[in-house]
Amino acid sequence: MNLDQIFSAGRTVFSLEIFPPKKTSSIDSVYTTIDELSQLKPDFISVTYGAGGTGAGSLTCKMASYIKEQGTESIAHLTCVNSTREEVLAALEDLKAHGVTNILALRGDKNPDIPPKEEFRYAYELIELIASQGGFHIAAACYPEGHPECGSLAQDVRHLKQKVDAGASHLISQLFFDNEDFYRFREMTAAAGIQVPIEAGIMPVTSRSQIERMVSMCGASIPKKLSRLLSRYGDDPLALTDVAIAYATDQIIDLIGAGVDGIHLYSMNNPAVARRIYENIKNALATGRS
Ligand code: FAD
């Protein structure tokens, strides 16, 4: 089903994110993960592009195509910072040939070891190119606390509007741990005239090193409550998993109550954790948006 139809159905959309396997593992290792996540009946599963320096575009395309074949809608992430226009056009052809027509269009993080190709400076330029090709549903990233490279949240929201005007018809947010940040951001986007659905990105934090990496990469702030929990349970992986599930559940239930358009769960390729969260929220998800 077209994703625009899914969002117009008036219920809280539920989606999951996965990443391609590390270079050392085969793609088969992720198929089981996809099969298990598909059992949660998400509205779609998104597949990252080269996150953490692994996984080439073709792997993303293969996984997104496999997800569709299993009966779940998929979105392929696509970055442009290290690509030429020709390379992007070839990637779009490849996606279309595999039946993948939903794209999360991103600039991508600049890698100090790889000089950017400079044909695309910002994601809105990629969005313009994809929109000009026709036949794609385009999503874009957004940042409830502002993108770390941008001077202010207000300026970042103006840049976000440019992505929507260029053709993004749905937004997926960076992870955040304080729902108040998301609510403030939602008010700012509405005031800026951004009317497309915004999914809230939620990450269950199951290891201390994971949260340290995420916070340094994306600049998400850690509320006192979470900080206390990490200090208390950070060295006990089983207890921390319980904490991660409880914290994410609490965030999601509150967001659904506040009429969020969708929940995008960063599954970290961990179906067991995703399932436990899903079990906690499935009845609330079914209540629909007010
Ligand atoms: P942009 O929208 O281009 O913004 C980048 C910066 O430029 C921001 O500071 C913005 O304010 C500024 N800017 C935008 N337009 C202008 C303008 N006209 N003038 C001046 N400044 C401007 N990375 C990956 O490598 N692979 C992935 O699969 C991936 N998936 C992601 C999924 C989600 C949901 C999110 C939130 C992020 C993801 N990322 C991924 C990370 C993303 O690539 C980085 O956050 C990157 O630094 C910015 O990408 P963007 O598309 O938001 O860029």
CSV table of C-alpha atoms and ligand atoms in Angstrom, one decimal:
chain,number,residue,atom,x,y,z
A,1,MET,CA,0.0,0.0,0.0
A,2,ASN,CA,1.1,3.5,-0.7
A,3,LEU,CA,2.5,5.1,2.4
A,4,ASP,CA,0.4,8.3,1.9
A,5,GLN,CA,-2.7,6.1,2.2
A,6,ILE,CA,-1.3,4.5,5.4
A,7,PHE,CA,-0.9,7.9,7.0
A,8,SER,CA,-4.3,9.1,5.9
A,9,ALA,CA,-6.1,6.1,7.6
A,10,GLY,CA,-6.3,8.1,10.9
A,11,ARG,CA,-4.5,5.6,13.2
A,12,THR,CA,-1.0,5.7,14.7
A,13,VAL,CA,1.4,4.4,12.2
A,14,PHE,CA,4.0,1.9,13.5
A,15,SER,CA,7.2,1.3,11.7
A,16,LEU,CA,10.6,-0.3,12.4
A,17,GLU,CA,14.1,0.4,11.3
A,18,ILE,CA,16.9,-2.1,10.6
A,19,PHE,CA,20.4,-1.9,9.3
A,20,PRO,CA,22.3,-4.2,6.8
A,21,PRO,CA,24.6,-6.8,8.2
A,22,LYS,CA,28.2,-6.0,9.0
A,23,LYS,CA,30.7,-6.6,6.1
A,24,THR,CA,31.8,-9.8,7.9
A,25,SER,CA,28.3,-11.3,7.9
A,26,SER,CA,26.2,-12.5,5.0
A,27,ILE,CA,22.9,-11.0,4.1
A,28,ASP,CA,21.2,-14.3,5.1
A,29,SER,CA,22.0,-13.4,8.7
A,30,VAL,CA,19.5,-10.5,8.5
A,31,TYR,CA,16.7,-12.4,6.8
A,32,THR,CA,15.7,-14.1,10.0
A,33,THR,CA,15.6,-10.7,11.8
A,34,ILE,CA,13.3,-9.4,9.0
A,35,ASP,CA,11.1,-12.4,9.3
A,36,GLU,CA,10.7,-12.0,13.0
A,37,LEU,CA,10.1,-8.3,12.8
A,38,SER,CA,7.5,-8.8,10.1
A,39,GLN,CA,5.5,-10.9,12.5
A,40,LEU,CA,4.9,-7.7,14.5
A,41,LYS,CA,2.9,-6.4,11.5
A,42,PRO,CA,4.5,-3.0,11.3
A,43,ASP,CA,3.1,-0.6,8.6
A,44,PHE,CA,6.6,-0.6,7.1
A,45,ILE,CA,10.2,-1.4,7.8
A,46,SER,CA,13.0,1.0,6.8
A,47,VAL,CA,16.5,-0.1,5.9
A,48,THR,CA,19.4,2.1,6.5
A,49,TYR,CA,22.1,3.0,4.0
A,50,GLY,CA,25.7,2.5,4.8
A,51,ALA,CA,25.2,3.5,8.5
A,52,GLY,CA,28.4,3.0,10.5
A,53,GLY,CA,30.4,2.6,7.3
A,54,THR,CA,28.9,-0.8,6.4
A,55,GLY,CA,26.3,-2.0,4.0
A,56,ALA,CA,26.4,-0.6,0.4
A,57,GLY,CA,23.3,0.7,-1.4
A,58,SER,CA,22.8,-2.6,-3.1
A,59,LEU,CA,22.4,-4.4,0.2
A,60,THR,CA,19.9,-1.8,1.3
A,61,CYS,CA,18.0,-2.4,-1.9
A,62,LYS,CA,18.1,-6.2,-1.6
A,63,MET,CA,16.8,-6.0,2.0
A,64,ALA,CA,14.0,-3.5,1.2
A,65,SER,CA,13.0,-5.7,-1.7
A,66,TYR,CA,13.0,-8.9,0.5
A,67,ILE,CA,10.8,-7.1,3.1
A,68,LYS,CA,8.2,-6.3,0.4
A,69,GLU,CA,8.3,-9.9,-0.9
A,70,GLN,CA,7.4,-11.0,2.6
A,71,GLY,CA,4.3,-8.8,2.5
A,72,THR,CA,5.4,-5.8,4.5
A,73,GLU,CA,5.9,-2.4,3.0
A,74,SER,CA,9.5,-1.1,3.1
A,75,ILE,CA,11.5,2.2,2.8
A,76,ALA,CA,15.1,2.3,1.5
A,77,HIS,CA,17.3,5.0,3.0
A,78,LEU,CA,19.4,6.8,0.4
A,79,THR,CA,22.2,9.2,1.1
A,80,CYS,CA,23.8,11.7,-1.3
A,81,VAL,CA,26.9,13.2,0.3
A,82,ASN,CA,29.3,10.8,-1.3
A,83,SER,CA,27.4,10.3,-4.6
A,84,THR,CA,27.3,12.0,-8.0
A,85,ARG,CA,24.0,12.7,-9.7
A,86,GLU,CA,24.6,9.8,-12.1
A,87,GLU,CA,25.2,7.4,-9.1
A,88,VAL,CA,21.9,8.6,-7.5
A,89,LEU,CA,20.0,8.1,-10.7
A,90,ALA,CA,21.5,4.6,-11.1
A,91,ALA,CA,20.5,3.8,-7.5
A,92,LEU,CA,16.9,5.0,-8.2
A,93,GLU,CA,16.7,2.8,-11.2
A,94,ASP,CA,17.9,-0.2,-9.2
A,95,LEU,CA,15.3,0.5,-6.5
A,96,LYS,CA,12.5,0.8,-9.0
A,97,ALA,CA,13.6,-2.4,-10.8
A,98,HIS,CA,13.4,-4.2,-7.4
A,99,GLY,CA,9.9,-2.7,-6.7
A,100,VAL,CA,11.1,-0.4,-4.0
A,101,THR,CA,9.4,3.0,-4.4
A,102,ASN,CA,9.6,4.4,-0.9
A,103,ILE,CA,12.8,6.3,-0.1
A,104,LEU,CA,14.1,8.1,3.0
A,105,ALA,CA,16.2,10.8,1.3
A,106,LEU,CA,19.2,11.9,3.4
A,107,ARG,CA,22.3,13.9,3.0
A,108,GLY,CA,24.3,11.4,5.1
A,109,ASP,CA,27.0,12.1,7.7
A,110,LYS,CA,30.2,13.6,6.4
A,111,ASN,CA,33.0,11.1,6.8
A,112,PRO,CA,36.4,12.8,7.5
A,113,ASP,CA,38.1,10.0,5.6
A,114,ILE,CA,36.0,10.3,2.5
A,115,PRO,CA,35.9,13.7,0.7
A,116,PRO,CA,32.3,14.5,-0.2
A,117,LYS,CA,31.6,14.6,-4.0
A,118,GLU,CA,30.0,18.0,-3.6
A,119,GLU,CA,27.2,17.5,-6.2
A,120,PHE,CA,24.7,17.4,-3.4
A,121,ARG,CA,25.3,19.6,-0.4
A,122,TYR,CA,21.9,19.1,1.3
A,123,ALA,CA,19.2,16.5,1.4
A,124,TYR,CA,16.6,18.9,-0.2
A,125,GLU,CA,18.7,18.7,-3.4
A,126,LEU,CA,18.4,14.9,-3.4
A,127,ILE,CA,14.7,15.2,-2.7
A,128,GLU,CA,14.3,17.5,-5.7
A,129,LEU,CA,16.0,15.0,-8.0
A,130,ILE,CA,14.0,12.1,-6.7
A,131,ALA,CA,10.7,14.0,-7.1
A,132,SER,CA,11.7,15.0,-10.6
A,133,GLN,CA,11.8,11.3,-11.5
A,134,GLY,CA,8.2,10.6,-10.4
A,135,GLY,CA,6.8,7.4,-8.9
A,136,PHE,CA,8.5,7.6,-5.5
A,137,HIS,CA,7.1,8.3,-2.0
A,138,ILE,CA,9.8,10.5,-0.4
A,139,ALA,CA,10.4,10.7,3.3
A,140,ALA,CA,13.0,12.9,5.1
A,141,ALA,CA,14.8,13.1,8.4
A,142,CYS,CA,14.0,15.7,11.1
A,143,TYR,CA,15.5,16.6,14.4
A,144,PRO,CA,13.4,17.4,17.5
A,145,GLU,CA,16.5,18.9,19.3
A,146,GLY,CA,17.9,20.4,16.1
A,147,HIS,CA,20.6,19.0,13.8
A,148,PRO,CA,24.0,19.2,15.5
A,149,GLU,CA,25.5,21.2,12.6
A,150,CYS,CA,22.8,23.8,12.6
A,151,GLY,CA,23.1,27.0,14.7
A,152,SER,CA,19.5,26.9,16.1
A,153,LEU,CA,16.4,24.7,16.1
A,154,ALA,CA,14.5,27.5,14.4
A,155,GLN,CA,16.9,27.6,11.5
A,156,ASP,CA,16.9,23.8,11.3
A,157,VAL,CA,13.1,23.9,11.0
A,158,ARG,CA,13.4,26.4,8.2
A,159,HIS,CA,15.7,24.0,6.4
A,160,LEU,CA,13.2,21.2,7.1
A,161,LYS,CA,10.4,23.2,5.4
A,162,GLN,CA,12.7,23.4,2.3
A,163,LYS,CA,12.8,19.5,2.3
A,164,VAL,CA,9.0,19.3,2.5
A,165,ASP,CA,8.6,22.0,-0.3
A,166,ALA,CA,11.0,19.9,-2.4
A,167,GLY,CA,8.7,16.9,-2.2
A,168,ALA,CA,9.1,15.1,1.1
A,169,SER,CA,5.6,13.9,2.1
A,170,HIS,CA,6.5,12.4,5.5
A,171,LEU,CA,9.2,12.9,8.2
A,172,ILE,CA,10.9,10.5,10.5
A,173,SER,CA,12.5,12.0,13.6
A,174,GLN,CA,15.9,11.5,15.1
A,175,LEU,CA,15.8,9.6,18.4
A,176,PHE,CA,15.0,11.6,21.5
A,177,PHE,CA,14.5,10.7,25.2
A,178,ASP,CA,12.3,13.6,26.4
A,179,ASN,CA,8.9,13.8,24.8
A,180,GLU,CA,8.7,17.5,25.6
A,181,ASP,CA,11.4,18.1,23.0
A,182,PHE,CA,9.2,16.4,20.4
A,183,TYR,CA,6.1,18.3,21.4
A,184,ARG,CA,8.0,21.7,21.2
A,185,PHE,CA,9.4,20.7,17.8
A,186,ARG,CA,5.9,19.7,16.6
A,187,GLU,CA,4.6,23.1,17.5
A,188,MET,CA,7.4,24.8,15.7
A,189,THR,CA,6.9,22.7,12.6
A,190,ALA,CA,3.2,23.5,12.6
A,191,ALA,CA,4.0,27.2,12.9
A,192,ALA,CA,6.4,26.9,10.0
A,193,GLY,CA,3.6,25.5,7.8
A,194,ILE,CA,4.9,21.9,7.8
A,195,GLN,CA,1.8,19.8,7.5
A,196,VAL,CA,3.1,16.4,6.5
A,197,PRO,CA,3.0,13.5,9.1
A,198,ILE,CA,5.9,13.3,11.5
A,199,GLU,CA,6.9,10.0,13.0
A,200,ALA,CA,8.6,10.0,16.4
A,201,GLY,CA,11.9,8.0,16.4
A,202,ILE,CA,12.3,5.9,19.6
A,203,MET,CA,15.3,3.9,20.5
A,204,PRO,CA,15.4,1.4,23.3
A,205,VAL,CA,18.9,1.8,24.8
A,206,THR,CA,20.1,-1.7,25.7
A,207,SER,CA,23.8,-0.9,26.3
A,208,ARG,CA,25.8,1.9,27.9
A,209,SER,CA,28.2,2.0,24.9
A,210,GLN,CA,25.3,2.2,22.5
A,211,ILE,CA,23.9,5.3,24.2
A,212,GLU,CA,27.3,7.0,24.4
A,213,ARG,CA,27.8,6.4,20.7
A,214,MET,CA,24.4,7.7,19.8
A,215,VAL,CA,24.6,10.8,21.9
A,216,SER,CA,28.0,11.7,20.5
A,217,MET,CA,26.8,11.1,16.9
A,218,CYS,CA,23.4,12.8,17.0
A,219,GLY,CA,23.6,15.1,20.1
A,220,ALA,CA,20.5,13.8,21.8
A,221,SER,CA,20.2,14.9,25.4
A,222,ILE,CA,19.8,12.5,28.2
A,223,PRO,CA,17.1,13.5,30.8
A,224,LYS,CA,18.0,13.1,34.5
A,225,LYS,CA,15.6,10.2,34.9
A,226,LEU,CA,17.4,8.2,32.1
A,227,SER,CA,20.8,9.2,33.4
A,228,ARG,CA,19.9,7.9,36.9
A,229,LEU,CA,18.7,4.6,35.4
A,230,LEU,CA,21.9,4.2,33.3
A,231,SER,CA,24.0,4.8,36.4
A,232,ARG,CA,22.1,2.3,38.4
A,233,TYR,CA,21.7,-0.5,35.7
A,234,GLY,CA,24.3,0.3,33.1
A,235,ASP,CA,26.6,-2.6,34.0
A,236,ASP,CA,23.8,-5.2,34.2
A,237,PRO,CA,22.8,-6.0,30.6
A,238,LEU,CA,19.6,-8.0,31.5
A,239,ALA,CA,18.4,-5.3,33.8
A,240,LEU,CA,19.3,-2.6,31.3
A,241,THR,CA,17.2,-4.4,28.7
A,242,ASP,CA,14.2,-4.2,31.0
A,243,VAL,CA,14.9,-0.5,31.6
A,244,ALA,CA,15.2,0.2,27.9
A,245,ILE,CA,11.9,-1.6,27.2
A,246,ALA,CA,10.1,0.2,30.0
A,247,TYR,CA,11.5,3.6,29.1
A,248,ALA,CA,10.7,3.3,25.4
A,249,THR,CA,7.2,1.9,26.3
A,250,ASP,CA,6.6,4.9,28.6
A,251,GLN,CA,7.6,7.4,25.9
A,252,ILE,CA,5.5,5.7,23.2
A,253,ILE,CA,2.3,5.5,25.3
A,254,ASP,CA,2.6,9.2,26.1
A,255,LEU,CA,3.2,10.0,22.4
A,256,ILE,CA,0.2,8.0,21.3
A,257,GLY,CA,-1.9,9.8,23.9
A,258,ALA,CA,-0.7,13.1,22.4
A,259,GLY,CA,-1.9,12.1,19.0
A,260,VAL,CA,1.5,11.4,17.3
A,261,ASP,CA,1.2,10.5,13.6
A,262,GLY,CA,3.5,7.5,13.9
A,263,ILE,CA,6.1,5.7,16.0
A,264,HIS,CA,9.3,4.7,14.3
A,265,LEU,CA,11.1,2.2,16.5
A,266,TYR,CA,14.9,1.9,15.9
A,267,SER,CA,14.9,-1.9,16.3
A,268,MET,CA,18.8,-2.2,16.3
A,269,ASN,CA,18.1,-5.6,14.6
A,270,ASN,CA,16.9,-6.9,17.9
A,271,PRO,CA,13.5,-8.6,17.3
A,272,ALA,CA,13.2,-9.8,20.9
A,273,VAL,CA,13.3,-6.3,22.3
A,274,ALA,CA,11.0,-4.9,19.5
A,275,ARG,CA,8.5,-7.7,20.3
A,276,ARG,CA,8.4,-6.9,24.0
A,277,ILE,CA,7.8,-3.2,23.3
A,278,TYR,CA,5.2,-4.0,20.7
A,279,GLU,CA,3.3,-6.3,23.2
A,280,ASN,CA,3.3,-3.3,25.7
A,281,ILE,CA,1.9,-0.8,23.2
A,282,LYS,CA,-0.3,-2.8,20.7
A,283,ASN,CA,-3.6,-2.0,22.3
A,284,ALA,CA,-2.7,1.7,22.7
A,285,LEU,CA,-1.6,1.8,19.0
A,286,ALA,CA,-5.0,0.4,18.0
A,287,THR,CA,-6.9,3.3,19.6
A,288,GLY,CA,-6.1,5.6,16.7
A,289,ARG,CA,-5.3,9.3,16.5
A,290,SER,CA,-7.6,11.9,18.0
B,1,FAD,P1,20.1,17.9,5.6
B,1,FAD,O1,18.6,18.0,5.7
B,1,FAD,O2,20.7,18.3,4.4
B,1,FAD,O3,20.7,18.8,6.9
B,1,FAD,C1,22.0,18.7,7.2
B,1,FAD,C2,22.4,20.0,7.8
B,1,FAD,O4,22.4,21.0,6.9
B,1,FAD,C3,21.5,20.5,8.9
B,1,FAD,O5,22.2,21.1,9.9
B,1,FAD,C4,20.6,21.5,8.2
B,1,FAD,O6,20.0,22.5,9.1
B,1,FAD,C5,21.6,22.1,7.3
B,1,FAD,N1,20.9,22.6,6.0
B,1,FAD,C6,19.9,22.0,5.3
B,1,FAD,N2,19.6,22.8,4.2
B,1,FAD,C7,20.4,23.9,4.3
B,1,FAD,C8,20.5,25.0,3.5
B,1,FAD,N3,19.8,25.2,2.4
B,1,FAD,N4,21.5,26.0,3.8
B,1,FAD,C9,22.2,25.8,4.9
B,1,FAD,N5,22.1,24.7,5.7
B,1,FAD,C10,21.2,23.8,5.4
B,1,FAD,N6,22.7,8.5,7.8
B,1,FAD,C11,23.2,7.5,7.0
B,1,FAD,O7,24.4,7.6,6.6
B,1,FAD,N7,22.5,6.4,6.6
B,1,FAD,C12,21.2,6.3,7.0
B,1,FAD,O8,20.5,5.3,6.6
B,1,FAD,C13,20.6,7.2,7.9
B,1,FAD,N8,19.3,7.2,8.3
B,1,FAD,C14,18.8,8.1,9.1
B,1,FAD,C15,17.4,8.0,9.5
B,1,FAD,C16,16.9,9.0,10.3
B,1,FAD,C17,15.4,8.9,10.7
B,1,FAD,C18,17.6,10.1,10.7
B,1,FAD,C19,17.0,11.2,11.6
B,1,FAD,C20,19.0,10.2,10.4
B,1,FAD,C21,19.6,9.2,9.5
B,1,FAD,N9,20.9,9.3,9.1
B,1,FAD,C22,21.4,8.4,8.3
B,1,FAD,C23,21.8,10.4,9.6
B,1,FAD,C24,21.8,11.6,8.6
B,1,FAD,O9,22.4,11.3,7.4
B,1,FAD,C25,22.6,12.7,9.3
B,1,FAD,O10,21.9,13.2,10.4
B,1,FAD,C26,23.1,13.9,8.4
B,1,FAD,O11,24.0,14.6,9.2
B,1,FAD,C27,22.0,14.8,8.0
B,1,FAD,O12,21.2,14.3,7.1
B,1,FAD,P2,19.8,15.1,6.6
B,1,FAD,O13,19.3,14.3,5.5
B,1,FAD,O14,19.0,15.5,7.7
B,1,FAD,O15,20.6,16.4,6.0
